[in-house]
Short mmCIF file of C-alpha atoms and ligand atoms in Angstrom, two decimals:
data_model
loop_
_atom_site.label_atom_id
_atom_site.label_comp_id
_atom_site.label_asym_id
_atom_site.label_seq_id
_atom_site.Cartn_x
_atom_site.Cartn_y
_atom_site.Cartn_z
CA MET I 1 -25.33 2.29 -12.83
CA THR I 2 -22.87 2.43 -15.88
CA SER I 3 -21.62 5.32 -17.99
CA ILE I 4 -19.80 5.52 -21.45
CA ALA I 5 -16.43 7.18 -21.00
CA THR I 6 -16.27 10.57 -22.44
CA ASP I 7 -13.33 12.94 -22.90
CA ILE I 8 -13.80 13.86 -19.17
CA SER I 9 -14.02 10.71 -17.09
CA ARG I 10 -16.52 10.64 -14.09
CA ILE I 11 -14.94 9.20 -11.05
CA GLY I 12 -16.34 8.38 -7.68
CA ILE I 13 -13.98 7.91 -4.45
CA ILE I 14 -14.89 5.41 -1.68
CA GLY I 15 -13.08 6.41 1.40
CA THR I 16 -12.33 10.16 1.68
CA GLY I 17 -9.52 10.07 4.15
CA ASN I 18 -5.89 10.70 3.60
CA ARG I 19 -5.13 8.71 0.45
CA GLY I 20 -8.44 9.21 -0.92
CA ILE I 21 -8.62 12.80 -0.86
CA ASN I 22 -4.90 14.26 -0.38
CA CYS I 23 -3.73 11.69 -3.12
CA PHE I 24 -6.52 10.76 -5.57
CA GLY I 25 -8.75 13.55 -4.90
CA ALA I 26 -6.23 16.31 -5.25
CA LEU I 27 -4.75 14.65 -8.30
CA LEU I 28 -7.79 13.84 -10.32
CA SER I 29 -9.39 17.49 -9.49
CA ARG I 30 -6.17 18.89 -11.27
CA ARG I 31 -6.90 17.25 -14.38
CA ASN I 32 -8.97 18.52 -17.39
CA ASP I 33 -9.68 14.96 -18.67
CA ALA I 34 -11.33 13.43 -15.39
CA GLN I 35 -13.48 15.00 -12.65
CA VAL I 36 -14.61 13.65 -9.05
CA VAL I 37 -18.19 13.67 -9.22
CA ALA I 38 -19.11 11.68 -6.28
CA LEU I 39 -17.75 10.75 -2.81
CA ALA I 40 -18.64 7.94 -0.36
CA ASP I 41 -17.57 7.72 3.15
CA SER I 42 -19.14 6.38 6.41
CA ASN I 43 -17.94 9.56 8.21
CA PRO I 44 -20.14 12.42 7.06
CA LEU I 45 -18.17 15.28 8.47
CA ARG I 46 -14.79 14.12 6.98
CA MET I 47 -16.65 13.63 3.59
CA GLU I 48 -18.04 17.21 3.69
CA ALA I 49 -14.67 18.49 4.44
CA ALA I 50 -13.44 16.26 1.67
CA ALA I 51 -16.03 17.83 -0.80
CA GLN I 52 -14.80 21.49 0.29
CA GLN I 53 -11.21 20.52 0.06
CA ILE I 54 -11.76 19.26 -3.82
CA GLY I 55 -13.81 22.36 -4.33
CA GLN I 56 -16.07 21.12 -7.27
CA ALA I 57 -19.67 20.47 -7.20
CA ILE I 58 -19.79 16.78 -5.75
CA ARG I 59 -22.64 14.52 -4.48
CA CYS I 60 -21.71 12.79 -1.32
CA TYR I 61 -23.05 9.34 0.18
CA ASN I 62 -22.68 7.75 3.54
CA GLU I 63 -23.48 4.45 1.79
CA PRO I 64 -20.95 3.60 -1.02
CA GLU I 65 -23.49 1.10 -2.56
CA ALA I 66 -25.95 4.04 -2.85
CA MET I 67 -23.27 5.97 -4.91
CA LEU I 68 -22.71 2.98 -6.96
CA LYS I 69 -26.24 2.47 -7.69
CA ILE I 70 -27.18 6.19 -8.46
CA GLU I 71 -24.25 7.66 -9.98
CA ALA I 72 -23.27 7.07 -13.63
CA LEU I 73 -19.38 6.62 -12.90
CA ASP I 74 -16.49 5.80 -15.63
CA GLY I 75 -14.33 4.97 -12.66
CA VAL I 76 -14.02 4.00 -8.90
CA VAL I 77 -11.21 4.91 -6.62
CA ILE I 78 -11.34 2.72 -3.47
CA THR I 79 -9.31 4.00 -0.54
CA THR I 80 -11.07 2.53 2.81
CA PRO I 81 -9.21 0.57 5.16
CA ASP I 82 -7.90 -2.53 3.77
CA PHE I 83 -10.68 -4.91 5.36
CA GLN I 84 -13.16 -3.06 3.19
CA HIS I 85 -11.47 -3.35 -0.23
CA ALA I 86 -13.03 -6.56 -1.35
CA ARG I 87 -16.43 -5.60 -0.41
CA TYR I 88 -16.47 -2.31 -2.42
CA VAL I 89 -14.51 -3.85 -5.26
CA LEU I 90 -17.19 -6.40 -5.57
CA ALA I 91 -19.96 -3.77 -5.17
CA ALA I 92 -18.49 -1.80 -7.84
CA LEU I 93 -18.33 -4.76 -10.38
CA ALA I 94 -21.81 -5.69 -9.51
CA ALA I 95 -22.79 -2.10 -10.10
CA GLY I 96 -21.34 -2.49 -13.50
CA VAL I 97 -18.31 0.09 -13.15
CA ARG I 98 -15.82 -0.86 -15.75
CA HIS I 99 -12.72 0.68 -14.10
CA VAL I 100 -11.72 0.19 -10.60
CA LEU I 101 -8.76 1.12 -8.78
CA VAL I 102 -8.45 -0.25 -5.38
CA ASP I 103 -5.40 0.98 -3.23
CA LYS I 104 -3.33 -1.79 -2.04
CA PRO I 105 -3.62 -4.32 -0.85
CA LEU I 106 -6.22 -5.63 -3.15
CA ALA I 107 -7.70 -7.53 -0.04
CA THR I 108 -6.69 -8.75 3.46
CA ASN I 109 -6.54 -12.20 2.50
CA VAL I 110 -6.16 -14.56 -0.48
CA ALA I 111 -9.74 -15.90 -0.43
CA ASP I 112 -11.09 -12.44 -0.82
CA ALA I 113 -8.77 -11.70 -3.45
CA LEU I 114 -9.75 -15.01 -5.46
CA ARG I 115 -13.30 -14.07 -5.35
CA ILE I 116 -12.41 -10.86 -6.96
CA GLU I 117 -10.67 -12.51 -9.66
CA ARG I 118 -13.52 -15.03 -10.08
CA THR I 119 -15.99 -12.03 -10.44
CA LEU I 120 -13.82 -10.29 -12.87
CA GLN I 121 -14.13 -13.42 -15.12
CA GLU I 122 -17.78 -12.77 -15.18
CA VAL I 123 -17.92 -8.95 -16.05
CA ASP I 124 -16.18 -6.59 -18.53
CA ALA I 125 -14.42 -4.69 -16.37
CA GLN I 126 -10.70 -3.62 -15.62
CA LEU I 127 -9.19 -3.63 -12.19
CA ALA I 128 -5.93 -1.80 -11.22
CA ILE I 129 -4.15 -1.93 -7.61
CA GLY I 130 -2.63 1.19 -5.97
CA PHE I 131 0.92 -0.10 -6.71
CA ASN I 132 2.43 3.20 -7.23
CA MET I 133 6.13 1.73 -6.81
CA ARG I 134 5.71 0.41 -10.24
CA HIS I 135 5.78 4.14 -11.54
CA LEU I 136 9.04 5.14 -9.61
CA PRO I 137 11.63 5.34 -12.49
CA ILE I 138 14.33 3.66 -10.52
CA ILE I 139 12.19 0.73 -9.97
CA CYS I 140 11.21 0.64 -13.42
CA ARG I 141 14.75 0.84 -14.44
CA ILE I 142 15.90 -1.86 -12.24
CA LYS I 143 13.40 -3.95 -13.94
CA GLU I 144 14.82 -3.21 -17.26
CA ILE I 145 18.29 -4.11 -16.08
CA ILE I 146 17.12 -7.16 -14.98
CA GLU I 147 15.11 -8.10 -18.12
CA ASN I 148 18.01 -6.94 -20.46
CA GLY I 149 20.22 -9.72 -18.78
CA GLU I 150 22.70 -6.93 -17.50
CA ILE I 151 23.24 -9.06 -14.28
CA GLY I 152 22.62 -12.42 -15.73
CA ASP I 153 19.98 -14.68 -14.46
CA LEU I 154 18.24 -13.42 -11.31
CA MET I 155 19.48 -15.10 -8.12
CA LEU I 156 18.63 -13.01 -5.07
CA ILE I 157 16.77 -9.86 -4.01
CA GLU I 158 17.20 -8.07 -0.92
CA ASN I 159 15.43 -4.88 0.43
CA ARG I 160 15.76 -3.17 3.81
CA GLU I 161 12.71 -0.73 4.25
CA PHE I 162 12.79 1.94 6.97
CA TYR I 163 9.74 3.91 7.34
CA ASP I 164 9.73 6.83 9.57
CA GLY I 165 6.05 7.25 8.97
CA GLY I 166 5.22 3.58 10.21
CA ARG I 167 4.92 4.16 13.96
CA THR I 168 1.76 5.96 13.02
CA TYR I 169 0.49 2.49 11.93
CA MET I 170 0.15 1.79 15.66
CA ALA I 171 -2.00 4.87 16.26
CA ARG I 172 -4.41 3.89 13.43
CA TRP I 173 -6.74 1.07 12.17
CA ASN I 174 -3.52 -0.43 10.37
CA ARG I 175 -2.31 -1.64 13.86
CA ARG I 176 -5.17 -4.41 14.05
CA TYR I 177 -4.53 -7.58 12.02
CA GLU I 178 -8.26 -7.84 11.26
CA TRP I 179 -8.48 -4.26 9.59
CA SER I 180 -5.15 -4.33 7.55
CA GLY I 181 -4.67 -8.04 7.07
CA GLY I 182 -1.15 -7.40 9.06
CA LEU I 183 1.53 -5.23 8.05
CA TRP I 184 2.86 -7.88 5.83
CA VAL I 185 -0.07 -7.56 3.73
CA HIS I 186 -0.78 -3.82 4.58
CA LYS I 187 2.73 -2.65 3.81
CA GLY I 188 4.73 -5.32 2.70
CA SER I 189 2.31 -6.05 -0.29
CA HIS I 190 4.04 -3.02 -1.91
CA ASP I 191 7.51 -4.80 -1.75
CA PHE I 192 6.30 -8.13 -2.51
CA ASP I 193 4.78 -6.87 -5.44
CA VAL I 194 8.04 -5.27 -6.62
CA PHE I 195 9.90 -8.61 -6.13
CA ASN I 196 7.27 -10.45 -7.92
CA TRP I 197 7.37 -7.71 -10.67
CA TRP I 198 11.21 -7.89 -11.02
CA ASN I 199 11.04 -11.75 -11.07
CA ALA I 200 8.51 -11.86 -13.70
CA GLY I 201 9.67 -15.62 -14.86
CA GLY I 202 8.75 -16.81 -11.28
CA ASN I 203 6.09 -17.66 -8.92
CA PRO I 204 6.42 -17.12 -5.23
CA VAL I 205 6.05 -20.54 -3.52
CA ARG I 206 7.23 -20.45 0.19
CA VAL I 207 7.41 -18.04 2.69
CA SER I 208 9.26 -17.67 6.15
CA ALA I 209 9.26 -14.84 8.46
CA SER I 210 9.67 -13.42 11.76
CA ALA I 211 8.37 -10.22 13.26
CA GLY I 212 7.16 -8.74 16.61
CA VAL I 213 6.96 -5.46 18.54
CA ASN I 214 9.97 -4.66 20.00
CA ALA I 215 9.67 -0.79 20.59
CA LEU I 216 6.11 0.32 20.53
CA ARG I 217 4.97 -1.39 23.61
CA PRO I 218 3.95 -0.25 27.12
CA ASP I 219 7.28 -0.98 28.81
CA LYS I 220 9.06 1.15 26.50
CA ILE I 221 7.33 4.22 27.05
CA PRO I 222 10.39 6.96 26.81
CA PHE I 223 9.55 9.36 29.74
CA ALA I 224 8.89 8.66 33.28
CA VAL I 225 5.12 8.18 34.19
CA VAL I 226 4.00 9.65 37.45
CA PRO I 227 1.65 7.55 39.39
CA ASP I 228 -1.86 8.70 39.03
CA LYS I 229 -1.11 10.52 35.75
CA PRO I 230 -2.02 7.99 33.08
CA VAL I 231 -0.51 8.10 29.73
CA GLY I 232 -2.67 8.70 26.59
CA PRO I 233 -5.16 7.24 25.31
CA HIS I 234 -4.36 9.28 22.24
CA CYS I 235 -1.91 12.16 21.92
CA SER I 236 -4.49 15.20 21.74
CA ALA I 237 -5.63 14.08 25.30
CA CYS I 238 -2.58 13.06 26.62
CA ALA I 239 -1.10 14.53 29.86
CA TYR I 240 2.42 13.91 28.49
CA ALA I 241 2.14 15.73 25.49
CA GLY I 242 4.91 18.09 26.37
CA ILE I 243 7.64 15.71 26.84
CA CYS I 244 6.71 12.54 24.63
CA PRO I 245 9.10 12.44 21.83
CA ASP I 246 6.64 10.77 19.76
CA TYR I 247 3.81 13.25 20.26
CA ALA I 248 1.95 13.24 17.05
CA PRO I 249 -1.68 14.52 17.51
CA ILE I 250 -4.15 14.48 14.81
CA SER I 251 -2.39 16.46 11.93
CA SER I 252 -4.22 16.28 8.76
CA PRO I 253 -7.15 18.99 9.17
CA PRO I 254 -9.59 19.34 7.88
CA LEU I 255 -10.12 15.66 7.16
CA TYR I 256 -8.95 14.59 10.48
CA ASN I 257 -9.51 16.77 13.55
CA ALA I 258 -11.46 16.66 17.01
CA GLN I 259 -14.78 17.07 15.05
CA THR I 260 -14.42 14.27 12.54
CA SER I 261 -13.05 11.87 15.08
CA GLN I 262 -16.20 12.51 17.31
CA ALA I 263 -18.45 11.65 14.49
CA ASP I 264 -17.51 8.16 14.64
CA GLY I 265 -15.24 7.56 17.39
CA TYR I 266 -12.11 7.05 15.39
CA TRP I 267 -9.17 8.60 16.94
CA PRO I 268 -5.93 8.18 14.45
CA ASP I 269 -3.69 9.47 17.19
CA LEU I 270 -3.73 6.65 19.60
CA CYS I 271 -0.70 6.23 22.06
CA VAL I 272 1.51 4.22 20.03
CA TYR I 273 2.84 2.62 23.07
CA LEU I 274 -0.25 1.61 24.54
CA SER I 275 -2.64 1.10 21.59
CA ASP I 276 -4.32 -2.52 21.29
CA LYS I 277 -1.99 -3.67 18.22
CA ASN I 278 -1.72 -7.04 17.22
CA THR I 279 0.70 -6.33 14.10
CA HIS I 280 4.59 -5.66 14.22
CA ASP I 281 6.89 -2.88 14.47
CA ASN I 282 9.77 -4.72 12.81
CA GLY I 283 10.20 -7.93 10.85
CA ILE I 284 12.04 -9.84 8.26
CA ALA I 285 10.38 -12.08 5.53
CA LEU I 286 11.97 -14.48 3.17
CA VAL I 287 10.51 -15.35 -0.02
CA GLU I 288 11.17 -18.26 -2.40
CA TYR I 289 10.47 -18.52 -5.88
CA ASP I 290 9.92 -21.68 -8.02
CA ASN I 291 12.56 -20.40 -10.60
CA ASN I 292 15.59 -20.67 -7.92
CA VAL I 293 15.13 -16.95 -7.00
CA ARG I 294 15.18 -15.91 -3.22
CA ALA I 295 14.12 -12.47 -1.72
CA SER I 296 14.30 -11.01 1.66
CA HIS I 297 12.41 -8.25 3.09
CA LEU I 298 13.15 -6.27 6.11
CA GLU I 299 10.82 -3.75 7.48
CA CYS I 300 11.34 -1.24 10.36
CA PHE I 301 8.98 1.28 11.45
CA ILE I 302 10.28 2.96 14.49
CA CYS I 303 13.41 4.78 12.81
CA ASN I 304 13.75 8.40 12.03
CA PHE I 305 14.36 8.14 8.41
CA THR I 306 12.66 6.50 5.30
CA ASP I 307 14.51 4.67 2.60
CA ARG I 308 14.54 1.19 0.89
CA PHE I 309 18.00 -0.10 0.25
CA TYR I 310 17.89 -2.87 -2.73
CA THR I 311 20.67 -5.30 -3.68
CA VAL I 312 19.80 -7.47 -6.49
CA VAL I 313 22.31 -10.09 -7.53
CA GLY I 314 22.27 -12.14 -10.80
CA ASP I 315 24.79 -14.51 -11.70
CA ARG I 316 26.73 -12.10 -13.60
CA GLY I 317 26.47 -8.88 -11.76
CA VAL I 318 25.14 -7.06 -8.70
CA LEU I 319 23.01 -4.03 -8.53
CA MET I 320 22.43 -1.64 -5.73
CA ALA I 321 20.23 1.23 -5.38
CA ASN I 322 18.09 3.25 -2.40
CA LEU I 323 15.34 5.25 -2.80
CA GLU I 324 16.65 8.27 -0.73
CA ASN I 325 18.90 8.51 -3.86
CA PRO I 326 16.55 7.72 -6.62
CA THR I 327 18.66 9.07 -9.27
CA GLN I 328 21.52 6.34 -9.30
CA ILE I 329 21.84 2.55 -9.54
CA GLU I 330 25.33 1.10 -8.71
CA LEU I 331 26.04 -1.67 -11.11
CA ARG I 332 28.90 -4.25 -10.18
CA PRO I 333 29.42 -6.80 -13.02
CA ARG I 334 30.94 -9.92 -12.12
CA TRP I 335 33.61 -9.36 -14.61
CA GLY I 336 34.51 -5.81 -15.70
CA GLU I 337 34.09 -2.16 -14.48
CA ASN I 338 31.76 -0.98 -12.07
CA LYS I 339 29.30 1.70 -13.35
CA ILE I 340 26.75 4.02 -12.21
CA ILE I 341 23.36 4.18 -14.12
CA ASP I 342 21.71 7.56 -13.79
CA VAL I 343 18.06 7.56 -13.59
CA PRO I 344 15.77 10.73 -14.38
CA LEU I 345 14.01 12.07 -11.51
CA PRO I 346 10.19 11.83 -11.71
CA ASP I 347 8.06 15.26 -11.63
CA ALA I 348 7.18 16.25 -8.17
CA GLY I 349 4.39 14.37 -6.45
CA GLY I 350 3.38 11.93 -3.64
CA HIS I 351 5.76 8.76 -3.11
CA GLY I 352 8.57 10.12 -4.97
CA GLY I 353 6.41 11.32 -7.94
CA ALA I 354 4.71 8.07 -8.60
CA ASP I 355 1.19 8.69 -7.54
CA PRO I 356 0.56 11.14 -10.40
CA LEU I 357 1.94 8.40 -12.63
CA LEU I 358 -0.52 5.99 -11.05
CA VAL I 359 -3.44 8.69 -11.59
CA GLU I 360 -2.37 9.27 -15.04
CA ASN I 361 -2.31 5.48 -16.00
CA PHE I 362 -5.64 5.00 -14.25
CA VAL I 363 -7.26 7.76 -16.34
CA ALA I 364 -5.51 6.69 -19.40
CA SER I 365 -6.84 2.97 -18.91
CA ILE I 366 -10.25 4.31 -18.46
CA GLN I 367 -9.92 6.23 -21.84
CA GLY I 368 -8.88 3.33 -23.46
CA GLN I 369 -5.29 4.52 -24.02
CA ARG I 370 -3.32 2.18 -21.94
CA LEU I 371 -3.76 -0.91 -19.86
CA PRO I 372 -3.52 -0.47 -16.10
CA SER I 373 -0.08 -0.91 -14.53
CA SER I 374 -1.04 -3.80 -12.56
CA ASN I 375 -4.00 -6.31 -12.42
CA VAL I 376 -5.83 -8.66 -10.30
CA ARG I 377 -3.08 -11.55 -10.73
CA ASP I 378 -0.45 -8.81 -9.35
CA GLY I 379 -2.83 -8.24 -6.73
CA ILE I 380 -3.39 -11.58 -5.45
CA ARG I 381 0.34 -12.77 -5.67
CA SER I 382 1.27 -10.03 -3.52
CA VAL I 383 -1.43 -10.65 -0.77
CA ALA I 384 -0.57 -14.32 -1.08
CA VAL I 385 3.23 -13.54 0.00
CA GLY I 386 2.09 -11.16 2.58
CA GLN I 387 -0.48 -13.45 4.18
CA ALA I 388 1.93 -16.33 3.86
CA ALA I 389 4.41 -14.09 5.92
CA GLU I 390 1.71 -13.26 8.59
CA ILE I 391 1.03 -16.87 8.98
CA ALA I 392 4.54 -17.74 9.10
CA TRP I 393 5.64 -15.44 11.86
CA ARG I 394 2.49 -16.07 13.97
CA GLU I 395 2.67 -19.93 13.75
CA GLN I 396 6.26 -19.99 13.65
CA ARG I 397 6.60 -22.21 10.57
CA THR I 398 7.58 -21.98 6.75
CA VAL I 399 4.39 -21.45 4.78
CA GLU I 400 3.80 -22.92 1.29
CA VAL I 401 1.85 -20.34 -0.76
CA SER I 402 -0.09 -23.05 -2.43
CA GLU I 403 -1.87 -23.45 1.25
CA LEU I 404 -3.69 -20.38 0.37
CA LEU I 405 -4.38 -20.98 -3.18
CA ASP I 406 -6.62 -23.19 -5.40
CA THR I 407 -3.55 -23.94 -7.35
CA THR I 408 -0.11 -23.85 -7.01
CA VAL I 409 0.82 -21.79 -9.90
CA ILE I 410 -0.16 -18.20 -9.11
N1 NAD K 1 -0.43 3.03 -2.21
C1 NAD K 1 0.12 3.77 -1.32
O1 NAD K 1 1.21 4.01 -1.31
C2 NAD K 1 -0.71 3.88 -0.05
C3 NAD K 1 -0.26 4.67 1.01
C4 NAD K 1 -1.12 5.06 2.04
C5 NAD K 1 -2.31 4.27 2.34
N2 NAD K 1 -2.55 3.52 1.19
C6 NAD K 1 -3.91 2.75 1.25
O2 NAD K 1 -5.01 3.40 1.17
C7 NAD K 1 -6.24 3.17 1.94
C8 NAD K 1 -6.65 4.35 2.66
O3 NAD K 1 -5.60 4.60 3.71
P1 NAD K 1 -5.76 5.99 4.48
O4 NAD K 1 -4.45 6.03 5.05
O5 NAD K 1 -6.12 7.03 3.49
O6 NAD K 1 -6.86 5.88 5.35
P2 NAD K 1 -7.65 6.76 6.23
O7 NAD K 1 -8.18 6.03 7.55
O8 NAD K 1 -6.90 8.14 6.16
O9 NAD K 1 -8.99 6.83 5.34
C9 NAD K 1 -10.12 5.70 5.28
C10 NAD K 1 -11.46 6.41 4.87
O10 NAD K 1 -12.17 5.29 4.79
C11 NAD K 1 -13.51 5.77 5.45
N3 NAD K 1 -14.25 4.44 5.95
C12 NAD K 1 -13.90 3.64 6.91
N4 NAD K 1 -14.96 2.63 6.93
C13 NAD K 1 -15.71 2.82 5.72
C14 NAD K 1 -16.61 2.20 5.20
N5 NAD K 1 -17.31 0.96 5.57
N6 NAD K 1 -17.40 2.83 4.15
C15 NAD K 1 -16.75 3.91 3.43
N7 NAD K 1 -15.82 4.40 4.15
C16 NAD K 1 -15.15 4.03 5.22
C17 NAD K 1 -12.92 6.38 6.85
O11 NAD K 1 -13.97 7.23 7.35
C18 NAD K 1 -11.79 7.22 6.21
O12 NAD K 1 -12.24 8.76 5.82
C19 NAD K 1 -5.66 1.91 2.55
O13 NAD K 1 -6.33 0.84 1.68
C20 NAD K 1 -4.41 1.64 2.69
O14 NAD K 1 -3.74 0.66 2.60
C21 NAD K 1 -2.00 3.12 0.01
#
C-alpha cells in the first residue's frame, strides 16, 4: 500500500536490532516531521522491546511483507542482516513504497544489487543507502578540496582503518560470508564508497586483496584453558568470563538479552576465538580506477582503538586527516606552505554526528526537499569493489570489476 507524503512522514522499520532502533528508531522518533508507525522483525520479543523503547503507538509485524502490504508508508528503513537487504528492498518497491533507505551494503553481491537497479527503473521510487560517512564534515571537506583542484589531479588514496568494535563481528552474524557478503562488503563498502565518491571522475576497474584471520582463532585464546573446562560457546555462558580480556556478554538490553536470544536462538556474544567464522579480522585491498587513480584500504578489527587515517595524494599536493581528530586536515602543497584546514565539528550523534544528518537527509528526500545523499549506482559500485576484494583474497588473484557486471562502466 502506498501513501502520499504529508508534513509527518510515516516510516516503517524492517529489522529492529541495534541499528534499526538505537539509530534510526531513536533519531526518527525525536523528529516532529516523521513518525515510526510500524516495525517488522522476525524476533517478536526484540520487536516488542523496540516498540516500547520508541514509546509511540507502533504496529508490529513478524513478516515484513505483511507490514508493507497493510501499512500506508511514506518511507521504509531496512536494517536486517545484510543478506536480507535485497529481498526487502525489492518487497518494498513491489509494495509501492516510494522512499527506501537500506543500510549499507546495498546487497551482499553485485547480481542482487543490479536486480534492485533494474526494478528501480520500472517504478517511481527513490533509494538511499546508509552511507553515513558521506555526512561527516571532514569527509565532505576532503571531497571539496579534491574537487577544487587544491591538490591537483588525484593520484592515490590510502586509508588505514582500525576498528575496536570489529572483534564483535566474530561474535555475531557478520562473521559469516553468506550473511554479510564478507567483511570487505559488509564493512569495506563504507570505505569503498568514500573512495568512489572522492574519485568521482573514475570507475573502479580492478581489485586485489589479501585478508585472513590472524588473531581471533582458537590457537590465540589469551588465557590458559583447563582440560575438561571448555571455553564458550558464548560469553554469557563461558566458564572463563572472569579472566577473558575479550569478555563481552550481550550488552544491548532490552533489544539483546537472554530472552530475546532464546526467542530465535541467535546469541550475538559467541566466543570471538571459537566462532565458526569465514570472514577476516584484518586485510588490505588495492583498488585501481580507470582514470589512473589507485586506492588502498587496510582494515584491522583487533586493536584497542578506532580510527581511519587518510592520505590523499594529487600531482600538486598531499592531504592527511584522521577521524579521531575530525576538525583538522593537514594540506601539504607540492610547492608552497603547509597549512592546517579547520573543519567544523558536527552536532553530537552516532558515527561522529553523521547518523542524524543521514536521517535528516532521508526525511527531507521523502518530503521532496532534497535528493538522497547516495543512490543505487553508489550502492552497486561499493558492493562491486567489496565483492571483487572478497573474490581476490579467497581465490588469490586480481579481479576485474567487469567480471561482476553486465558492463565495464559502473
Ligand atoms: N551505516 C552504518 O554505519 C552501520 C553500522 C552498523 C550496522 N549497519 C548495518 O545495519 C544493518 C543491521 O545491523 P545491526 O548491527 O543492527 O544488526 P542486528 O543483528 O542488531 O539487527 C538485525 C535485526 O534484524 C532482524 N532480522 C533478522 N532476520 C530477519 C528477517 N528475515 N526479517 C526481519 N527481521 C530480521 C533481527 O532479529 C534483528 O533484530 C546491517 O545491514 C548492517 O550492515 C550499518
